[in-house]
Coordinates of C-alpha atoms and ligand atoms in Angstrom, one line a residue:
M133 CA -21.8 6.1 18.6
T134 CA -24.0 6.9 21.5
D135 CA -23.6 3.5 22.8
T136 CA -21.7 4.3 26.5
A137 CA -21.4 0.3 27.2
P138 CA -17.7 -1.1 26.6
T139 CA -18.0 -3.1 23.4
R140 CA -17.6 -7.2 23.5
F141 CA -16.1 -8.2 20.3
V142 CA -16.2 -11.5 19.2
I143 CA -13.7 -13.2 17.2
A144 CA -14.7 -16.6 15.2
G145 CA -12.2 -18.4 14.0
G146 CA -8.0 -18.6 14.9
G147 CA -6.1 -18.8 12.2
T148 CA -3.9 -16.1 10.8
A149 CA -6.9 -13.7 10.1
G150 CA -8.4 -14.6 13.8
W151 CA -5.2 -13.9 15.8
M152 CA -4.2 -11.1 14.0
S153 CA -7.3 -9.3 14.8
A154 CA -7.3 -10.3 18.7
A155 CA -3.8 -9.2 18.7
T156 CA -4.6 -5.6 17.3
L157 CA -7.4 -5.1 19.4
A158 CA -5.7 -6.4 22.2
R159 CA -3.3 -3.9 21.8
F160 CA -5.4 -1.0 20.6
A161 CA -9.2 -1.2 22.0
P162 CA -10.1 1.3 24.8
P163 CA -10.0 -0.1 28.4
G164 CA -12.9 -2.0 29.1
T165 CA -13.3 -3.3 26.0
S166 CA -14.1 -7.5 26.2
I167 CA -12.1 -9.4 23.3
T168 CA -13.0 -13.3 22.9
L169 CA -11.9 -15.9 20.3
V170 CA -13.5 -18.8 19.6
E171 CA -11.6 -21.4 17.0
S172 CA -12.2 -25.2 16.7
D173 CA -9.6 -27.6 16.9
A174 CA -11.9 -30.2 15.1
I175 CA -12.0 -27.9 11.8
G176 CA -8.8 -26.1 12.1
T177 CA -6.8 -23.7 9.9
V178 CA -6.1 -23.5 6.4
G179 CA -2.4 -24.1 7.1
V180 CA -1.1 -22.4 4.6
G181 CA 0.2 -18.5 3.5
E182 CA 3.8 -18.3 4.7
A183 CA 4.8 -15.4 2.4
T184 CA 4.7 -11.6 3.4
I185 CA 5.4 -8.4 1.9
P186 CA 7.3 -5.5 3.5
Q187 CA 4.2 -3.8 5.0
F188 CA 4.0 -6.5 7.7
H189 CA 6.5 -4.7 9.6
L190 CA 4.0 -2.2 10.3
L191 CA 1.8 -4.2 12.4
H192 CA 4.4 -5.7 14.3
R193 CA 6.2 -2.3 15.0
A194 CA 2.6 -1.3 16.2
L195 CA 1.9 -4.3 18.2
G196 CA 5.5 -4.1 19.7
I197 CA 6.9 -6.9 18.9
D198 CA 10.8 -7.4 18.7
E199 CA 11.7 -9.0 15.6
Q200 CA 14.2 -11.2 16.3
E201 CA 11.5 -12.9 18.8
L202 CA 9.1 -13.4 15.8
M203 CA 11.7 -14.3 13.5
R204 CA 12.9 -17.3 16.0
A205 CA 9.5 -18.4 16.9
T206 CA 8.0 -18.7 13.7
K207 CA 11.3 -20.0 12.3
A208 CA 11.3 -17.5 9.4
S209 CA 13.7 -16.6 6.7
F210 CA 14.1 -13.3 5.2
K211 CA 12.5 -12.5 1.6
L212 CA 13.4 -9.7 -1.1
G213 CA 11.0 -10.4 -3.8
I214 CA 9.3 -12.9 -5.8
A215 CA 11.1 -14.5 -9.0
F216 CA 8.8 -15.5 -11.7
D217 CA 10.2 -18.5 -13.5
G218 CA 8.9 -19.3 -17.0
W219 CA 6.2 -16.8 -16.8
L220 CA 7.0 -15.3 -20.0
R221 CA 8.3 -18.2 -21.6
E222 CA 9.6 -21.5 -20.3
G223 CA 13.5 -20.6 -19.1
H224 CA 12.8 -16.6 -18.8
S225 CA 13.0 -15.5 -15.4
Y226 CA 12.6 -12.3 -13.9
I227 CA 12.1 -10.8 -10.3
H228 CA 9.6 -8.5 -8.6
A229 CA 11.7 -7.2 -6.0
F230 CA 11.0 -4.9 -2.9
G231 CA 12.2 -1.7 -3.1
P232 CA 13.7 1.1 -5.7
V233 CA 15.1 0.1 -9.3
G234 CA 17.6 2.6 -10.8
R235 CA 17.1 6.2 -10.1
A236 CA 15.1 9.0 -11.5
S237 CA 16.7 12.0 -13.0
G238 CA 15.3 15.1 -13.6
L239 CA 11.6 14.8 -14.1
M240 CA 11.2 11.2 -15.4
P241 CA 11.1 8.1 -13.1
F242 CA 13.6 5.8 -14.3
H243 CA 11.4 3.1 -15.9
Q244 CA 11.4 6.1 -18.8
L245 CA 15.2 6.7 -18.6
W246 CA 15.4 2.7 -18.9
L247 CA 12.8 2.4 -21.8
R248 CA 14.7 5.0 -23.6
A249 CA 18.1 3.0 -23.2
R250 CA 16.6 0.1 -23.7
Q251 CA 15.2 1.4 -27.5
A252 CA 18.9 2.6 -27.8
G253 CA 20.0 -1.1 -27.2
F254 CA 22.3 -0.9 -24.0
A255 CA 19.5 -1.3 -21.1
K256 CA 19.6 -4.5 -19.3
E257 CA 16.8 -6.3 -17.3
P258 CA 15.6 -4.1 -14.8
G259 CA 16.7 -6.3 -12.2
A260 CA 20.5 -5.5 -12.7
Y261 CA 19.6 -2.0 -11.3
S262 CA 18.0 -2.9 -8.3
L263 CA 19.8 -3.8 -4.9
N264 CA 17.1 -6.0 -3.9
A265 CA 16.8 -8.3 -6.9
V266 CA 20.9 -8.3 -7.3
A267 CA 21.0 -9.2 -3.4
A268 CA 18.3 -11.9 -4.1
R269 CA 20.1 -13.5 -7.0
A270 CA 23.1 -14.0 -5.0
G271 CA 21.9 -15.2 -1.9
R272 CA 22.6 -12.3 0.0
M273 CA 20.9 -10.5 3.1
R274 CA 21.4 -7.7 5.4
R275 CA 19.3 -5.5 7.0
G276 CA 19.4 -1.2 7.9
Q277 CA 21.5 0.8 5.4
T278 CA 24.1 -0.1 3.2
A279 CA 27.8 1.8 3.4
R280 CA 26.1 4.3 0.5
G281 CA 22.7 4.7 2.5
Q282 CA 20.6 2.4 0.6
E283 CA 18.1 0.4 2.6
M284 CA 17.0 -3.1 1.4
P285 CA 13.6 -3.5 2.0
Y286 CA 12.5 -7.2 3.2
A287 CA 9.8 -9.2 4.2
Y288 CA 9.5 -12.6 5.7
H289 CA 8.8 -16.6 4.7
F290 CA 7.4 -17.9 8.3
D291 CA 5.4 -20.9 9.5
A292 CA 1.8 -20.2 9.5
G293 CA 0.8 -22.5 12.5
L294 CA 3.4 -20.9 14.3
Y295 CA 2.6 -17.6 13.7
A296 CA -1.0 -18.2 14.9
S297 CA 0.6 -19.5 18.3
F298 CA 2.8 -16.7 18.6
L299 CA 0.0 -14.3 18.5
R300 CA -2.2 -16.1 20.5
E301 CA 0.2 -16.0 23.3
Y302 CA 0.3 -12.2 22.5
S303 CA -3.3 -12.0 22.8
E304 CA -4.2 -14.2 25.8
K305 CA -1.7 -12.1 27.6
R306 CA -3.2 -9.0 27.2
G307 CA -6.8 -10.3 28.2
V308 CA -8.1 -12.1 24.9
T309 CA -10.8 -15.2 25.9
R310 CA -9.8 -17.8 23.6
V311 CA -13.0 -20.5 23.7
E312 CA -12.3 -23.8 22.0
G313 CA -15.4 -25.0 20.4
T314 CA -17.4 -25.5 17.2
I315 CA -19.8 -22.7 16.1
S316 CA -23.5 -24.7 15.6
A317 CA -25.5 -21.3 14.5
V318 CA -25.3 -17.7 14.3
A319 CA -28.3 -16.2 16.5
R320 CA -29.5 -12.7 15.1
D321 CA -31.4 -9.9 16.7
G322 CA -35.0 -9.9 15.2
D323 CA -35.1 -5.9 15.2
S324 CA -31.9 -5.0 13.8
G325 CA -31.0 -8.4 12.1
D326 CA -27.7 -8.1 13.8
I327 CA -25.7 -10.8 14.9
A328 CA -26.2 -11.4 18.4
T329 CA -24.8 -14.7 19.6
L330 CA -22.7 -17.5 18.7
E331 CA -24.0 -20.8 19.8
L332 CA -21.6 -23.7 19.9
D333 CA -21.8 -27.8 19.8
S334 CA -21.2 -27.7 23.3
G335 CA -24.4 -25.6 24.0
A336 CA -22.7 -22.9 24.9
R337 CA -23.6 -19.4 23.8
I338 CA -21.3 -16.6 23.4
K339 CA -22.9 -13.0 23.0
G340 CA -21.1 -10.3 21.4
D341 CA -22.1 -6.5 20.2
F342 CA -19.4 -6.5 17.2
F343 CA -18.2 -9.9 15.6
I344 CA -15.5 -10.2 13.7
D345 CA -15.9 -13.3 11.1
C346 CA -12.5 -15.4 10.5
T347 CA -13.9 -18.5 9.9
G348 CA -11.8 -18.7 6.3
F349 CA -13.4 -19.9 3.6
R350 CA -16.6 -21.0 5.2
A351 CA -17.3 -17.1 6.0
L352 CA -19.8 -18.5 8.7
L353 CA -20.8 -14.9 9.8
V354 CA -21.0 -12.9 6.9
E355 CA -22.2 -15.2 4.4
G356 CA -23.8 -18.2 6.1
A357 CA -26.0 -15.9 8.4
L358 CA -25.9 -11.8 6.9
E359 CA -25.3 -13.1 3.1
A360 CA -23.2 -10.3 2.2
G361 CA -22.7 -11.7 -1.1
F362 CA -19.8 -12.3 -3.2
D363 CA -18.2 -11.2 -6.6
D364 CA -17.0 -14.2 -8.4
W365 CA -13.7 -13.0 -10.2
S366 CA -12.5 -17.0 -11.7
R367 CA -13.2 -15.4 -15.1
Y368 CA -9.9 -13.3 -14.8
L369 CA -8.2 -15.5 -12.2
P370 CA -9.5 -19.0 -13.3
C371 CA -7.2 -21.2 -10.9
D372 CA -9.7 -22.8 -8.4
R373 CA -7.2 -25.3 -6.7
A374 CA -4.5 -25.5 -4.8
M375 CA -2.1 -28.8 -4.2
A376 CA 0.2 -27.9 -0.8
V377 CA 3.0 -30.0 0.4
P378 CA 6.1 -28.9 2.6
C379 CA 9.3 -30.7 2.1
E380 CA 12.5 -30.9 3.9
Q381 CA 15.3 -28.5 2.8
G382 CA 17.1 -28.7 -0.5
G383 CA 18.5 -26.6 -3.2
E384 CA 19.9 -23.1 -2.1
F385 CA 18.8 -21.1 0.7
I386 CA 17.6 -18.1 -1.2
P387 CA 16.1 -15.0 0.3
Y388 CA 12.9 -14.7 -2.3
T389 CA 9.8 -16.4 -3.2
R390 CA 10.0 -18.4 -6.0
S391 CA 6.7 -18.9 -8.5
I392 CA 7.6 -21.4 -11.1
A393 CA 5.0 -21.5 -14.1
H394 CA 3.4 -24.9 -15.3
K395 CA 1.6 -26.2 -17.8
A396 CA -1.5 -25.0 -15.9
G397 CA -0.9 -22.9 -13.1
W398 CA 2.2 -22.1 -11.3
Q399 CA 4.0 -23.6 -8.3
W400 CA 5.2 -21.5 -5.1
R401 CA 8.4 -22.1 -2.9
I402 CA 9.2 -20.9 0.3
P403 CA 12.1 -21.6 1.8
L404 CA 11.7 -21.4 6.1
Q405 CA 14.4 -22.2 8.5
H406 CA 13.3 -26.1 9.1
R407 CA 11.7 -26.8 5.7
I408 CA 10.4 -25.5 2.2
G409 CA 6.9 -24.7 1.9
N410 CA 5.2 -26.0 -1.8
G411 CA 2.2 -25.9 -3.3
L412 CA 0.8 -26.0 -6.9
V413 CA -2.1 -23.6 -7.8
Y414 CA -3.8 -24.6 -10.7
S415 CA -6.8 -24.6 -13.0
S416 CA -9.1 -27.7 -12.5
E417 CA -10.6 -27.5 -16.3
Y418 CA -6.7 -28.3 -17.4
M419 CA -5.3 -29.9 -14.8
S420 CA -6.7 -32.9 -12.4
D421 CA -5.8 -33.1 -8.8
D422 CA -3.8 -36.4 -9.6
E423 CA -1.7 -34.4 -12.4
A424 CA -1.0 -31.8 -10.2
S425 CA 0.1 -33.9 -7.2
A426 CA 2.4 -35.6 -9.5
T427 CA 3.8 -32.3 -10.8
L428 CA 4.2 -31.1 -7.5
L429 CA 6.3 -34.0 -6.4
A430 CA 8.1 -34.2 -9.0
N431 CA 9.7 -30.4 -8.3
L432 CA 10.4 -30.0 -4.9
D433 CA 14.0 -29.7 -4.0
G434 CA 13.8 -32.4 -0.8
A435 CA 12.2 -35.2 0.5
P436 CA 8.0 -34.7 0.9
L437 CA 7.4 -34.2 4.8
S438 CA 3.4 -35.4 4.2
D439 CA 1.3 -36.3 1.3
P440 CA 0.0 -33.4 -0.7
R441 CA -3.0 -31.7 0.4
P442 CA -5.9 -30.2 -1.8
I443 CA -7.4 -27.0 -1.1
H444 CA -10.5 -25.7 -3.2
F445 CA -11.0 -22.1 -3.7
T446 CA -12.9 -19.7 -5.9
T447 CA -11.3 -16.3 -6.6
G448 CA -13.3 -13.2 -5.5
M449 CA -14.3 -11.0 -3.1
R450 CA -17.5 -10.4 -0.6
R451 CA -19.7 -7.7 -1.9
E452 CA -19.7 -6.0 1.8
H453 CA -16.5 -6.9 4.2
W454 CA -18.4 -5.2 6.9
K455 CA -22.4 -5.9 7.0
G456 CA -24.3 -4.8 10.3
N457 CA -22.5 -5.5 12.9
C458 CA -19.9 -8.0 11.7
L459 CA -16.6 -7.0 9.8
A460 CA -15.2 -10.2 7.8
V461 CA -11.3 -10.4 7.7
G462 CA -9.1 -13.1 6.0
L463 CA -10.6 -15.9 3.6
S464 CA -13.7 -15.0 4.7
A465 CA -13.5 -11.8 3.2
G466 CA -12.1 -13.3 -0.2
F467 CA -9.7 -14.5 -2.0
M468 CA -6.8 -14.0 -4.3
E469 CA -4.1 -16.4 -4.9
P470 CA -1.0 -16.0 -3.2
L471 CA 1.2 -14.8 -6.6
E472 CA 2.1 -11.8 -4.8
S473 CA 1.6 -12.5 -1.0
T474 CA -1.0 -10.3 -0.8
S475 CA -3.9 -12.2 1.7
I476 CA -2.1 -11.5 5.0
H477 CA -1.4 -7.8 3.9
L478 CA -5.3 -7.5 3.4
I479 CA -6.0 -9.0 6.7
Q480 CA -3.5 -6.2 8.3
S481 CA -5.1 -3.6 6.0
A482 CA -8.6 -4.8 6.9
I483 CA -7.8 -4.1 10.8
S484 CA -6.2 -1.1 10.5
R485 CA -8.7 0.6 8.7
F486 CA -11.2 -0.8 10.9
L487 CA -9.1 0.9 13.9
T488 CA -9.5 4.3 12.6
V489 CA -13.2 4.1 12.9
L490 CA -13.6 1.6 15.6
P491 CA -17.3 1.7 16.4
Q492 CA -18.8 1.3 20.2
G493 CA -21.7 -0.6 18.8
R494 CA -22.4 -1.7 15.0
G495 CA -21.1 1.7 13.6
E496 CA -22.8 3.9 11.1
Q497 CA -23.9 3.0 7.8
S498 CA -22.3 5.9 6.0
T499 CA -19.1 4.3 7.6
R500 CA -19.6 1.0 7.0
D501 CA -20.3 2.3 2.9
W502 CA -16.7 4.1 3.2
F503 CA -14.9 0.9 4.4
N504 CA -16.3 -1.2 1.9
A505 CA -15.6 1.5 -0.9
Q506 CA -12.1 1.2 0.2
A507 CA -11.7 -2.4 0.5
R508 CA -13.3 -2.7 -3.1
F509 CA -10.7 -0.3 -4.6
E510 CA -8.1 -2.2 -2.5
W511 CA -9.0 -5.4 -3.8
E512 CA -9.7 -4.8 -7.5
R513 CA -6.2 -3.1 -7.9
I514 CA -4.3 -6.0 -6.6
R515 CA -6.7 -8.4 -8.7
D516 CA -5.6 -6.3 -11.7
F517 CA -1.6 -6.6 -10.8
L518 CA -2.4 -10.3 -10.5
V519 CA -4.3 -10.9 -13.9
L520 CA -1.4 -8.8 -15.7
H521 CA 1.3 -11.5 -14.7
Y522 CA -1.0 -14.5 -16.4
H523 CA -2.7 -12.2 -19.5
A524 CA 1.2 -11.0 -20.4
N525 CA 2.4 -14.5 -21.1
Q526 CA 3.9 -15.4 -24.5
R527 CA 3.5 -19.3 -23.7
V528 CA 1.9 -19.9 -27.1
G529 CA 0.3 -23.2 -27.8
E530 CA -0.7 -24.3 -24.3
P531 CA -4.2 -23.9 -23.8
F532 CA -4.4 -22.7 -20.2
W533 CA -1.8 -20.3 -21.2
D534 CA -3.3 -19.4 -24.5
A535 CA -6.9 -18.8 -23.1
L536 CA -5.1 -16.1 -20.4
R537 CA -3.4 -14.3 -23.0
T538 CA -6.7 -13.7 -25.0
M539 CA -8.9 -13.0 -22.1
E540 CA -11.4 -10.3 -22.1
L541 CA -9.6 -8.0 -19.1
P542 CA -11.1 -6.0 -16.5
D543 CA -11.8 -2.3 -17.8
T544 CA -9.3 -0.6 -15.0
L545 CA -6.3 -3.2 -16.0
A546 CA -7.3 -2.6 -19.8
T547 CA -6.4 1.3 -19.6
K548 CA -3.2 0.9 -17.4
L549 CA -1.9 -1.4 -20.2
A550 CA -3.3 1.0 -23.0
Q551 CA -1.2 3.9 -21.1
W552 CA 1.9 1.7 -20.8
R553 CA 1.8 0.5 -24.6
A554 CA 1.1 4.0 -26.1
S555 CA 4.1 6.2 -23.7
G556 CA 5.1 4.0 -20.9
L557 CA 2.9 5.9 -18.4
I558 CA 2.2 4.0 -15.3
H559 CA 0.6 6.0 -12.6
R560 CA -0.6 4.7 -9.1
E561 CA -4.1 5.9 -8.1
H562 CA -4.2 6.8 -4.5
E563 CA -3.1 4.4 -2.2
E564 CA -3.5 1.2 -4.3
L565 CA -0.9 -1.5 -2.9
F566 CA 1.6 -1.8 -6.1
T567 CA 3.7 1.2 -7.0
E568 CA 4.8 2.2 -10.4
V569 CA 8.3 0.1 -9.3
G570 CA 6.3 -3.2 -9.1
W571 CA 4.1 -2.4 -12.1
F572 CA 7.2 -1.3 -14.2
Q573 CA 9.2 -4.9 -13.3
V574 CA 6.0 -6.9 -13.9
L575 CA 5.3 -5.1 -17.3
A576 CA 9.0 -5.5 -18.1
G577 CA 9.5 -8.9 -17.0
Q578 CA 6.5 -10.3 -18.6
G579 CA 7.7 -8.5 -22.1
V580 CA 5.1 -6.1 -22.2
E581 CA 6.5 -3.6 -24.5
P582 CA 5.1 0.3 -25.0
A583 CA 5.4 1.7 -28.5
A584 CA 7.4 4.8 -27.4
Y585 CA 8.8 6.3 -24.0
N586 CA 7.8 9.7 -22.9
P587 CA 10.4 12.2 -25.2
V588 CA 11.2 14.3 -21.8
A589 CA 13.7 11.3 -21.3
D590 CA 15.4 12.6 -24.2
A591 CA 16.7 15.7 -22.3
L592 CA 19.3 13.7 -20.7
P593 CA 22.2 13.4 -22.7
E594 CA 22.8 9.7 -23.9
A595 CA 26.6 9.5 -22.5
D596 CA 24.9 10.7 -19.3
L597 CA 22.2 8.3 -19.5
R598 CA 24.8 5.3 -20.5
A599 CA 26.7 6.8 -17.4
L600 CA 23.4 6.8 -15.1
L601 CA 22.6 3.0 -15.9
E602 CA 26.2 1.9 -15.7
Q603 CA 27.2 3.2 -12.1
T604 CA 23.6 2.1 -10.8
E605 CA 24.7 -1.2 -11.7
A606 CA 28.2 -1.6 -10.6
I607 CA 27.2 0.2 -7.2
T608 CA 24.5 -2.4 -6.7
A609 CA 27.0 -4.8 -7.4
Q610 CA 29.3 -3.8 -5.4
Q611 CA 27.0 -3.1 -2.0
V612 CA 25.7 -6.7 -2.8
G613 CA 29.2 -8.1 -2.6
Q614 CA 30.5 -6.6 0.9
M615 CA 27.2 -8.9 2.1
P616 CA 26.8 -11.8 4.2
G617 CA 24.9 -14.7 2.8
H618 CA 21.3 -15.3 3.9
K619 CA 21.6 -18.2 5.9
D620 CA 24.9 -16.5 7.9
F621 CA 22.8 -13.3 8.2
L622 CA 19.9 -15.3 9.4
Q623 CA 21.8 -17.4 11.9
S624 CA 23.6 -14.3 13.6
Y625 CA 20.7 -12.5 13.4
V626 CA 18.1 -15.1 15.3
G627 CA 20.7 -16.9 17.1
G628 CA 20.9 -20.2 15.0
M629 CA 18.6 -21.6 12.8
A630 CA 15.4 -23.9 13.8
R631 CA 16.3 -28.1 13.8
P632 CA 15.0 -29.4 10.4
E633 CA 11.4 -30.7 10.5
I634 CA 11.6 -34.6 10.0
P635 CA 8.5 -36.3 8.3
A636 CA 5.4 -37.3 10.9
Ligands
FAD75 P1 -8.3 -20.1 8.5 O1 -6.8 -20.2 8.6 O2 -8.9 -21.1 7.4 O3 -8.7 -19.9 9.8 C1 -10.2 -20.0 9.9 C2 -10.8 -20.5 11.7 O4 -11.9 -20.4 11.6 C3 -9.8 -21.5 12.0 O5 -9.0 -21.3 13.4 C4 -11.2 -22.4 12.1 O6 -10.7 -23.4 13.1 C5 -12.0 -21.4 12.3 N1 -13.0 -21.9 12.2 C6 -14.0 -22.0 10.8 N2 -15.5 -22.7 11.3 C7 -15.6 -22.7 12.3 C8 -16.8 -22.9 13.0 N3 -17.8 -23.4 12.6 N4 -16.4 -22.8 14.9 C9 -15.4 -22.5 15.2 N5 -14.4 -22.0 14.2 C10 -14.5 -22.2 13.2 N6 -1.6 -15.3 2.2 C11 -0.2 -14.6 2.1 O7 -0.1 -13.8 2.3 N7 0.9 -15.5 1.3 C12 0.8 -16.5 1.0 O8 1.9 -17.2 0.6 C13 -0.3 -17.3 0.9 N8 -0.6 -18.2 0.4 C14 -1.5 -19.0 0.2 C15 -2.0 -20.3 -0.5 C16 -3.0 -20.7 -0.6 C17 -3.2 -22.4 -1.3 C18 -4.1 -20.3 0.2 C19 -5.5 -21.0 0.0 C20 -3.9 -19.1 0.9 C21 -2.8 -18.8 0.8 N9 -2.9 -17.3 1.7 C22 -1.6 -16.6 1.6 C23 -3.9 -16.9 2.3 C24 -3.9 -17.2 4.0 O9 -3.3 -18.4 4.2 C25 -4.5 -16.5 4.3 O10 -5.2 -15.3 4.4 C26 -4.5 -16.6 6.0 O11 -4.2 -18.1 6.3 C27 -5.9 -16.4 6.8 O12 -6.5 -17.5 7.0 P2 -7.8 -17.2 7.9 O13 -7.5 -17.1 9.1 O14 -9.0 -16.6 7.1 O15 -8.4 -18.7 7.8

């Protein structure tokens, strides 16, 4: 950090990760920093990634982006959570909603009270006590506090291509230089081994002090040049393909993502203002591409707007996200399927963490070690949460689901499950992304039954417990009853809906 020269940042790749990195650096890097982004029109972007989580607001607030402008520009809709249809068994559905579920009482978190009430036979599904879940099912939406002072956290569904364009405009206005071209070689410094220059097909050479690899699955810099290594997690999350297709609007304009279990994977349904984003995530061991394509097309709510597009992936993460003078952000850092819409969040979190230690040169090894340890913790805990959805299924007799139900679990997840099964204990370690409330909704939704609840929950007289649940349910339903429909609310908030997309 003794180096006084302004850092020249070079971002390789202009998908969601590249432009999020560019925008954040443009806003926060010290004056005198130069930022260049190289992207290849010939290669293009992955073109999916349209559902987010509420933490996303933090980024836009930090960047000073107006929400209504963002939602208009990206043809966004509101998202209150994710419905998991058929994940426990065919015909069953639960919502993992954002925001609180129920109310704690005394020393006990709500889920312990719920377990007691459930054992006594008078608890409804957790969703009945969640403002977000009830509003989602009713197709209602509002922002800000309800009359009873309750917030309803939300995220967005948006058009990924439009989001990248929006951030490109933001970044270029703040001095980011965009270079169009295909990187053909990555030249390294002979002494340090650091990346020195990106060489383009055109013959142009782009020098930098620090490089951000946003080249997607190619991981051209961090893996191609620096060989950071990859931890393959496909033994836990064996899906390795996705088939994606947008379709015309149809069905209800719901304020939540749907994740629909199928024979060998699951289908996402993401409603935007102008179309619906759909895709089938599946395991090639159990389903062919043709079958995936046919399954997807047979389960759309509107006419397809293009042919289904296959995407291949391997689940896992880079062993070192930051190596030498290169940081991997986005798909170059690794991939976990979008079951809980976590990838864009991981981009945001990588950039935010990086900014807290922004190097003037390549950075210290101890800083890189710290960064990589944080990233590993964050990624592994999300992986565990995703694995839970698959593992705790009751789709007996279906080979894909049978294999997942009986697979060996990561130790960290096995411990969490053992604690829940013994006494309903859920604890959030450090700053892992998913809180007790998230784990509770998925554990309960997936039918994982604890043997007992914490006896401290017995301190509340049964009549009071009944009243607590009944009142929470009634107040929740009453608040939702006062909310406008999702479409009406969105229209008034963004000043009219985008025109429907028509087939190319
Ligand atoms: P890309 O979009 O692939 O961009 C790579 C960039 O690098 C492009 O600009 C490309 O042109 C450039 N590039 C590559 N090679 C070169 C080269 N040689 N020279 C010059 N430029 C080059 N995330 C979520 O949060 N929510 C979701 O709902 C979600 N759904 C997903 C569904 C699927 C099937 C997949 C695969 C991913 C999903 N994701 C989701 C993840 C999300 O799409 C990505 O995290 C996000 O789009 C970031 O991608 P990226 O920018 O890293 O890569």
